[in-house]
Structures are given as structure tokens and as C-alpha cells.
Amino acid sequence: MSMISYVNGQYLPEEQATVSVFDRGFLFADAVYEVTAIINGKLVDFEHHIARLQRSCHELQLALPYSSEEIKQIHTQLIERNNINEGLIYLQFTRGNAKQRNFLFPDKDIQPTLVLFAQKTNIVDNLKVKNGIRAVTVDDIRWARCDIKTVALLAASLAKEYAKQQGADDAIFVKDGIVTEGSSSNCFIVNQHGQLQTRGLSHEILPGITRKAVLSLAKEQGIAIIEKAFSLEEMLTAKEVFMTSATTLVCPVIKINHQKIGEGKPGNIAIRLREIYLENTK
Ligand code: PDD
């Protein structure tokens, strides 16, 4: 059965949920997005996703004419209309249809485009994630504002495709020998001192909502934390490596570039943080 999507005020079956070829999201990736997980029919960390959406818009001088409450309503409607217990809601907001191709922002105000759709996926019992994934590293060829969640995801798509061709599950970006983040996740290690280490926020990585939640849970658990960049070498020799994202939560990495991480199985800290995170979504 066709799922119901939302396009500029209307709830429509997939086949009718369309936007113009002149939409600036399509022509220039002039658009931002969010992916929010649904667990037990409930949105996870919604307020943080909205705050990041507002920040992304601000950075691109993109006015968002919807309140958090209105956007939450649309999410809730999509969960209900599509009867979703577990999955995700994708939201994309673009500068709109400028009726022509012109690099410059349109002079007069045009209606921006707001699109949301839902997808059913296994988040809690995702076996691939629970058993740990294999990753490969790739050069980080992305632009210099990775902190803005734009839809310009070609580099991530190429990286994931490369990983697949190498027989791996995902890719991790490395810039000048230093790990930036996963192709669609933030990267954590448990370093040689037993500290939980992740790169500090900057223009080079996305300020992940799951990253933030995991850091605060780890703090509550009394786990030592250090926000500092680490090298590829430090990652390969770490006790544990895991990735965080809305759709995989805490995802252990057991092999990188065919090299075992730790004992080659999900690490204790990753398993613990995943369990606590899930506990908190109840
Ligand atoms: N990606 N880094 C990048 C480059 C990402 O694309 C994502 C999320 C994250 C993790 O952010 P969060 O914890 O807020 O999901 C980090 C989403 C899930 C996606 O594009 O599907």
C-alpha cells in the first residue's frame, strides 16, 4: 500500500507527492533535511532535531515559516496515517521553486518547499547493527560546512557505494590522516586510556543529535569523555569503535579496512550505551 507523504500543506499518496523541476533543492541542493527516528510510535529526540533544522536554515539565510509545534504536528500525522511503530520521518526544506535556473537567491519571496515522508525500518532489532559492522576509510572530499545538514550528499553516497564494492557496510571519512566522521554518522572510539573519545564540534562534522545524547548518557554513567580529534592510526588501534546516528543509534564497528578492532566484536561500552539509549526512548 502506498505511504502518505506531506508536500506543502497536503497529505498525498507517494505517486502524487512531487515537486517542481525548478525547485532549488533539486537544482542546487539549496535545501536542508532532518531524519528523526520513531521507536514504539514515538519520535526520538524531536526537539533537538528541530533546533538543528532551525540552525541549518539560519546558516543558509533560509527563513523557516513553520513553528516547531506545526512541524511536530506533521510528524505525528505521518506516524498515524502510515501506522508506523518503528522507522523514521525524513523532512526536507528547500528555498523553493524559483521558476527558472538562476544561481542567485530569488529576488522576491517565493514559497519554500516543505516535504516529509515516513519509512518503516528496523531500528531496535537491526541485527547488522547489533552484531557490529565492517567499515572502510575514504578521503573526506566534502565541502567546508559539514556542520550544516544540507541535502548535498553525493560524497556520502559515493563513499557508501565504495564501501559496498569493498564488501564493507559503511565508510568513515578521513582528512589528512585525521578521522572526521562516518558517511552518515558520528564516530567514537574507546582509546588506549579507556576514555570515550569523539571529535569536538566544528565546521568539519555534523553536530549529531545521537552524538549529543550519547555523550550525556556516558557522562551520567561516569565514563571518562574526551572531545578531541583522533587519527586513523588511533582509530585502528582503539579498544572500541562505534558510530552514532538517528537510524542506527549506537552502532559498533568490528573491522576497519579489513583490520579487526579490539577483539573483533561489539565492545562493552558500545553495547552498554546502546542499551541505555534504548531504555531512555521508552
Ligand atoms: N545522517 N554525520 C553525518 C554526516 C550524518 O549524515 C549524520 C546523520 C550524522 C548523525 O546525526 P544524528 O545523530 O543527528 O542522526 C552525523 C542521517 C541519519 C541520514 O542522512 O540518514
mmCIF file of N, CA, C and O in Angstrom, residues 125-192:
data_model
loop_
_atom_site.group_PDB
_atom_site.id
_atom_site.type_symbol
_atom_site.label_atom_id
_atom_site.label_comp_id
_atom_site.label_asym_id
_atom_site.label_seq_id
_atom_site.Cartn_x
_atom_site.Cartn_y
_atom_site.Cartn_z
ATOM 1 N N ASP A 125 15.867 -3.795 16.590
ATOM 2 C CA ASP A 125 16.384 -5.145 16.336
ATOM 3 C C ASP A 125 17.102 -5.257 15.002
ATOM 4 O O ASP A 125 16.948 -6.248 14.290
ATOM 5 N N ASN A 126 17.881 -4.266 14.688
ATOM 6 C CA ASN A 126 18.671 -4.307 13.458
ATOM 7 C C ASN A 126 19.899 -5.187 13.711
ATOM 8 O O ASN A 126 20.866 -4.777 14.351
ATOM 9 N N LEU A 127 19.833 -6.431 13.202
ATOM 10 C CA LEU A 127 20.885 -7.414 13.520
ATOM 11 C C LEU A 127 22.259 -6.982 13.043
ATOM 12 O O LEU A 127 23.270 -7.170 13.719
ATOM 13 N N LYS A 128 22.286 -6.394 11.852
ATOM 14 C CA LYS A 128 23.548 -5.925 11.275
ATOM 15 C C LYS A 128 24.237 -4.975 12.269
ATOM 16 O O LYS A 128 25.423 -5.092 12.553
ATOM 17 N N VAL A 129 23.440 -4.056 12.791
ATOM 18 C CA VAL A 129 23.994 -3.067 13.724
ATOM 19 C C VAL A 129 24.368 -3.729 15.052
ATOM 20 O O VAL A 129 25.447 -3.497 15.599
ATOM 21 N N LYS A 130 23.492 -4.591 15.554
ATOM 22 C CA LYS A 130 23.765 -5.227 16.857
ATOM 23 C C LYS A 130 25.037 -6.079 16.815
ATOM 24 O O LYS A 130 25.792 -6.137 17.786
ATOM 25 N N ASN A 131 25.269 -6.741 15.684
ATOM 26 C CA ASN A 131 26.447 -7.621 15.575
ATOM 27 C C ASN A 131 27.727 -6.869 15.250
ATOM 28 O O ASN A 131 28.805 -7.446 15.277
ATOM 29 N N GLY A 132 27.589 -5.611 14.911
ATOM 30 C CA GLY A 132 28.774 -4.804 14.561
ATOM 31 C C GLY A 132 28.986 -4.800 13.061
ATOM 32 O O GLY A 132 28.777 -5.810 12.386
ATOM 33 N N ILE A 133 29.425 -3.654 12.556
ATOM 34 C CA ILE A 133 29.599 -3.517 11.100
ATOM 35 C C ILE A 133 31.078 -3.472 10.702
ATOM 36 O O ILE A 133 31.947 -3.241 11.539
ATOM 37 N N ARG A 134 31.307 -3.705 9.404
ATOM 38 C CA ARG A 134 32.665 -3.570 8.835
ATOM 39 C C ARG A 134 32.703 -2.251 8.067
ATOM 40 O O ARG A 134 31.780 -1.959 7.313
ATOM 41 N N ALA A 135 33.755 -1.502 8.284
ATOM 42 C CA ALA A 135 33.848 -0.201 7.607
ATOM 43 C C ALA A 135 35.158 -0.097 6.827
ATOM 44 O O ALA A 135 36.106 -0.843 7.087
ATOM 45 N N VAL A 136 35.160 0.813 5.874
ATOM 46 C CA VAL A 136 36.412 1.165 5.184
ATOM 47 C C VAL A 136 36.582 2.678 5.320
ATOM 48 O O VAL A 136 35.596 3.395 5.489
ATOM 49 N N THR A 137 37.809 3.141 5.248
ATOM 50 C CA THR A 137 38.016 4.583 5.324
ATOM 51 C C THR A 137 38.133 5.155 3.906
ATOM 52 O O THR A 137 38.601 4.472 2.987
ATOM 53 N N VAL A 138 37.676 6.393 3.764
ATOM 54 C CA VAL A 138 37.764 7.084 2.467
ATOM 55 C C VAL A 138 38.191 8.525 2.723
ATOM 56 O O VAL A 138 37.969 9.062 3.810
ATOM 57 N N ASP A 139 38.761 9.121 1.690
ATOM 58 C CA ASP A 139 39.143 10.533 1.766
ATOM 59 C C ASP A 139 37.901 11.385 1.952
ATOM 60 O O ASP A 139 36.917 11.179 1.241
ATOM 61 N N ASP A 140 37.964 12.346 2.854
ATOM 62 C CA ASP A 140 36.821 13.228 3.047
ATOM 63 C C ASP A 140 36.882 14.331 1.991
ATOM 64 O O ASP A 140 37.655 15.286 2.108
ATOM 65 N N ILE A 141 36.078 14.165 0.947
ATOM 66 C CA ILE A 141 36.112 15.139 -0.165
ATOM 67 C C ILE A 141 34.947 16.132 -0.084
ATOM 68 O O ILE A 141 34.650 16.843 -1.039
ATOM 69 N N ARG A 142 34.269 16.170 1.078
ATOM 70 C CA ARG A 142 33.084 17.035 1.200
ATOM 71 C C ARG A 142 33.463 18.520 1.308
ATOM 72 O O ARG A 142 34.621 18.855 1.519
ATOM 73 N N TRP A 143 32.457 19.376 1.255
ATOM 74 C CA TRP A 143 32.713 20.826 1.342
ATOM 75 C C TRP A 143 33.067 21.234 2.769
ATOM 76 O O TRP A 143 33.103 20.386 3.665
ATOM 77 N N ALA A 144 33.316 22.525 2.963
ATOM 78 C CA ALA A 144 33.861 23.001 4.241
ATOM 79 C C ALA A 144 32.809 23.363 5.284
ATOM 80 O O ALA A 144 33.141 23.925 6.319
ATOM 81 N N ARG A 145 31.512 23.070 5.027
ATOM 82 C CA ARG A 145 30.467 23.364 6.023
ATOM 83 C C ARG A 145 29.639 22.102 6.296
ATOM 84 O O ARG A 145 28.422 22.085 6.127
ATOM 85 N N CYS A 146 30.345 21.073 6.759
ATOM 86 C CA CYS A 146 29.656 19.810 7.046
ATOM 87 C C CYS A 146 28.776 19.901 8.283
ATOM 88 O O CYS A 146 28.032 18.972 8.599
ATOM 89 N N ASP A 147 28.869 21.040 9.001
ATOM 90 C CA ASP A 147 28.020 21.222 10.190
ATOM 91 C C ASP A 147 26.585 21.579 9.813
ATOM 92 O O ASP A 147 25.694 21.530 10.649
ATOM 93 N N ILE A 148 26.374 21.959 8.532
ATOM 94 C CA ILE A 148 25.009 22.288 8.092
ATOM 95 C C ILE A 148 24.427 21.037 7.435
ATOM 96 O O ILE A 148 25.071 20.439 6.563
ATOM 97 N N LYS A 149 23.243 20.658 7.846
ATOM 98 C CA LYS A 149 22.674 19.403 7.335
ATOM 99 C C LYS A 149 21.974 19.645 5.996
ATOM 100 O O LYS A 149 20.744 19.725 5.925
ATOM 101 N N THR A 150 22.779 19.831 4.943
ATOM 102 C CA THR A 150 22.195 20.070 3.620
ATOM 103 C C THR A 150 22.011 18.746 2.887
ATOM 104 O O THR A 150 22.603 17.735 3.260
ATOM 105 N N VAL A 151 21.226 18.788 1.823
ATOM 106 C CA VAL A 151 20.956 17.562 1.068
ATOM 107 C C VAL A 151 22.058 17.251 0.051
ATOM 108 O O VAL A 151 21.923 16.320 -0.738
ATOM 109 N N ALA A 152 23.150 18.000 0.059
ATOM 110 C CA ALA A 152 24.263 17.741 -0.868
ATOM 111 C C ALA A 152 25.030 16.512 -0.358
ATOM 112 O O ALA A 152 26.055 16.642 0.303
ATOM 113 N N LEU A 153 24.517 15.325 -0.670
ATOM 114 C CA LEU A 153 25.049 14.101 -0.064
ATOM 115 C C LEU A 153 25.777 13.204 -1.055
ATOM 116 O O LEU A 153 25.942 12.001 -0.805
ATOM 117 N N LEU A 154 26.233 13.783 -2.177
ATOM 118 C CA LEU A 154 26.873 12.928 -3.179
ATOM 119 C C LEU A 154 28.158 12.278 -2.658
ATOM 120 O O LEU A 154 28.409 11.096 -2.913
ATOM 121 N N ALA A 155 28.952 13.039 -1.906
ATOM 122 C CA ALA A 155 30.209 12.468 -1.381
ATOM 123 C C ALA A 155 29.894 11.299 -0.441
ATOM 124 O O ALA A 155 30.592 10.268 -0.462
ATOM 125 N N ALA A 156 28.842 11.443 0.352
ATOM 126 C CA ALA A 156 28.452 10.361 1.273
ATOM 127 C C ALA A 156 27.948 9.159 0.484
ATOM 128 O O ALA A 156 28.267 8.001 0.806
ATOM 129 N N SER A 157 27.210 9.438 -0.558
ATOM 130 C CA SER A 157 26.672 8.369 -1.390
ATOM 131 C C SER A 157 27.818 7.604 -2.080
ATOM 132 O O SER A 157 27.839 6.370 -2.102
ATOM 133 N N LEU A 158 28.783 8.358 -2.624
ATOM 134 C CA LEU A 158 29.954 7.726 -3.275
ATOM 135 C C LEU A 158 30.732 6.887 -2.259
ATOM 136 O O LEU A 158 31.198 5.787 -2.572
ATOM 137 N N ALA A 159 30.877 7.409 -1.044
ATOM 138 C CA ALA A 159 31.627 6.701 -0.005
ATOM 139 C C ALA A 159 30.931 5.398 0.365
ATOM 140 O O ALA A 159 31.569 4.348 0.503
ATOM 141 N N LYS A 160 29.615 5.439 0.498
ATOM 142 C CA LYS A 160 28.865 4.226 0.851
ATOM 143 C C LYS A 160 28.933 3.201 -0.288
ATOM 144 O O LYS A 160 29.051 1.997 -0.057
ATOM 145 N N GLU A 161 28.858 3.691 -1.507
ATOM 146 C CA GLU A 161 28.936 2.796 -2.663
ATOM 147 C C GLU A 161 30.319 2.136 -2.728
ATOM 148 O O GLU A 161 30.444 0.937 -2.993
ATOM 149 N N TYR A 162 31.354 2.922 -2.454
ATOM 150 C CA TYR A 162 32.719 2.383 -2.432
ATOM 151 C C TYR A 162 32.830 1.296 -1.355
ATOM 152 O O TYR A 162 33.378 0.223 -1.584
ATOM 153 N N ALA A 163 32.259 1.579 -0.174
ATOM 154 C CA ALA A 163 32.295 0.602 0.926
ATOM 155 C C ALA A 163 31.642 -0.702 0.473
ATOM 156 O O ALA A 163 32.182 -1.794 0.678
ATOM 157 N N LYS A 164 30.499 -0.583 -0.167
ATOM 158 C CA LYS A 164 29.771 -1.773 -0.630
ATOM 159 C C LYS A 164 30.625 -2.568 -1.611
ATOM 160 O O LYS A 164 30.731 -3.796 -1.528
ATOM 161 N N GLN A 165 31.268 -1.847 -2.542
ATOM 162 C CA GLN A 165 32.109 -2.529 -3.532
ATOM 163 C C GLN A 165 33.311 -3.217 -2.886
ATOM 164 O O GLN A 165 33.880 -4.151 -3.437
ATOM 165 N N GLN A 166 33.700 -2.743 -1.710
ATOM 166 C CA GLN A 166 34.823 -3.357 -0.975
ATOM 167 C C GLN A 166 34.333 -4.467 -0.047
ATOM 168 O O GLN A 166 35.103 -4.990 0.749
ATOM 169 N N GLY A 167 33.047 -4.760 -0.076
ATOM 170 C CA GLY A 167 32.482 -5.805 0.789
ATOM 171 C C GLY A 167 32.275 -5.317 2.213
ATOM 172 O O GLY A 167 32.146 -6.127 3.136
ATOM 173 N N ALA A 168 32.245 -3.998 2.418
ATOM 174 C CA ALA A 168 32.044 -3.442 3.763
ATOM 175 C C ALA A 168 30.628 -2.858 3.885
ATOM 176 O O ALA A 168 29.899 -2.754 2.893
ATOM 177 N N ASP A 169 30.256 -2.478 5.099
ATOM 178 C CA ASP A 169 28.907 -1.976 5.359
ATOM 179 C C ASP A 169 28.806 -0.464 5.322
ATOM 180 O O ASP A 169 27.735 0.088 5.099
ATOM 181 N N ASP A 170 29.914 0.216 5.621
ATOM 182 C CA ASP A 170 29.843 1.679 5.659
ATOM 183 C C ASP A 170 31.246 2.268 5.500
ATOM 184 O O ASP A 170 32.251 1.541 5.555
ATOM 185 N N ALA A 171 31.285 3.579 5.320
ATOM 186 C CA ALA A 171 32.563 4.270 5.136
ATOM 187 C C ALA A 171 32.772 5.310 6.234
ATOM 188 O O ALA A 171 31.814 5.878 6.753
ATOM 189 N N ILE A 172 34.036 5.514 6.559
ATOM 190 C CA ILE A 172 34.401 6.539 7.556
ATOM 191 C C ILE A 172 35.316 7.539 6.845
ATOM 192 O O ILE A 172 36.291 7.145 6.183
ATOM 193 N N PHE A 173 34.988 8.818 6.972
ATOM 194 C CA PHE A 173 35.777 9.855 6.305
ATOM 195 C C PHE A 173 37.044 10.184 7.096
ATOM 196 O O PHE A 173 37.008 10.339 8.326
ATOM 197 N N VAL A 174 38.154 10.331 6.348
ATOM 198 C CA VAL A 174 39.433 10.701 6.951
ATOM 199 C C VAL A 174 40.005 11.870 6.148
ATOM 200 O O VAL A 174 39.990 11.853 4.919
ATOM 201 N N LYS A 175 40.463 12.905 6.873
ATOM 202 C CA LYS A 175 41.027 14.090 6.202
ATOM 203 C C LYS A 175 42.426 14.303 6.744
ATOM 204 O O LYS A 175 42.587 14.467 7.972
ATOM 205 N N ASP A 176 43.433 14.278 5.896
ATOM 206 C CA ASP A 176 44.832 14.467 6.312
ATOM 207 C C ASP A 176 45.205 13.542 7.479
ATOM 208 O O ASP A 176 45.832 13.984 8.453
ATOM 209 N N GLY A 177 44.787 12.321 7.402
ATOM 210 C CA GLY A 177 45.163 11.333 8.427
ATOM 211 C C GLY A 177 44.312 11.379 9.684
ATOM 212 O O GLY A 177 44.481 10.557 10.597
ATOM 213 N N ILE A 178 43.385 12.354 9.766
ATOM 214 C CA ILE A 178 42.531 12.516 10.950
ATOM 215 C C ILE A 178 41.091 12.128 10.595
ATOM 216 O O ILE A 178 40.581 12.510 9.531
ATOM 217 N N VAL A 179 40.461 11.377 11.489
ATOM 218 C CA VAL A 179 39.092 10.930 11.240
ATOM 219 C C VAL A 179 38.139 12.115 11.416
ATOM 220 O O VAL A 179 38.232 12.835 12.411
ATOM 221 N N THR A 180 37.259 12.315 10.437
ATOM 222 C CA THR A 180 36.240 13.350 10.613
ATOM 223 C C THR A 180 34.976 12.709 11.197
ATOM 224 O O THR A 180 34.665 12.889 12.364
ATOM 225 N N GLU A 181 34.256 11.920 10.382
ATOM 226 C CA GLU A 181 33.048 11.252 10.879
ATOM 227 C C GLU A 181 32.668 10.136 9.924
ATOM 228 O O GLU A 181 33.343 9.892 8.927
ATOM 229 N N GLY A 182 31.564 9.452 10.226
ATOM 230 C CA GLY A 182 31.083 8.408 9.326
ATOM 231 C C GLY A 182 30.381 9.042 8.134
ATOM 232 O O GLY A 182 30.115 10.247 8.136
ATOM 233 N N SER A 183 30.078 8.241 7.107
ATOM 234 C CA SER A 183 29.430 8.805 5.916
ATOM 235 C C SER A 183 28.045 9.357 6.268
ATOM 236 O O SER A 183 27.573 10.283 5.618
ATOM 237 N N SER A 184 27.393 8.795 7.281
ATOM 238 C CA SER A 184 26.131 9.378 7.758
ATOM 239 C C SER A 184 25.998 9.148 9.270
ATOM 240 O O SER A 184 24.938 8.790 9.768
ATOM 241 N N SER A 185 27.101 9.379 9.968
ATOM 242 C CA SER A 185 27.110 9.145 11.423
ATOM 243 C C SER A 185 28.318 9.851 12.040
ATOM 244 O O SER A 185 29.237 10.244 11.335
ATOM 245 N N ASN A 186 28.289 9.979 13.360
ATOM 246 C CA ASN A 186 29.471 10.480 14.081
ATOM 247 C C ASN A 186 30.275 9.288 14.569
ATOM 248 O O ASN A 186 29.749 8.194 14.731
ATOM 249 N N CYS A 187 31.566 9.516 14.762
ATOM 250 C CA CYS A 187 32.468 8.409 15.080
ATOM 251 C C CYS A 187 33.046 8.554 16.499
ATOM 252 O O CYS A 187 33.495 9.629 16.885
ATOM 253 N N PHE A 188 33.005 7.462 17.253
ATOM 254 C CA PHE A 188 33.548 7.421 18.619
ATOM 255 C C PHE A 188 34.579 6.305 18.707
ATOM 256 O O PHE A 188 34.428 5.270 18.052
ATOM 257 N N ILE A 189 35.569 6.498 19.564
ATOM 258 C CA ILE A 189 36.465 5.379 19.911
ATOM 259 C C ILE A 189 36.546 5.275 21.441
ATOM 260 O O ILE A 189 36.259 6.240 22.149
ATOM 261 N N VAL A 190 36.922 4.093 21.906
ATOM 262 C CA VAL A 190 37.369 3.972 23.287
ATOM 263 C C VAL A 190 38.883 3.852 23.152
ATOM 264 O O VAL A 190 39.393 2.888 22.563
ATOM 265 N N ASN A 191 39.569 4.892 23.591
ATOM 266 C CA ASN A 191 41.008 4.970 23.319
ATOM 267 C C ASN A 191 41.846 4.095 24.263
ATOM 268 O O ASN A 191 41.302 3.419 25.145
ATOM 269 N N GLN A 192 43.145 4.120 24.080
ATOM 270 C CA GLN A 192 44.061 3.270 24.859
ATOM 271 C C GLN A 192 43.987 3.532 26.358
ATOM 272 O O GLN A 192 44.334 2.681 27.161
#
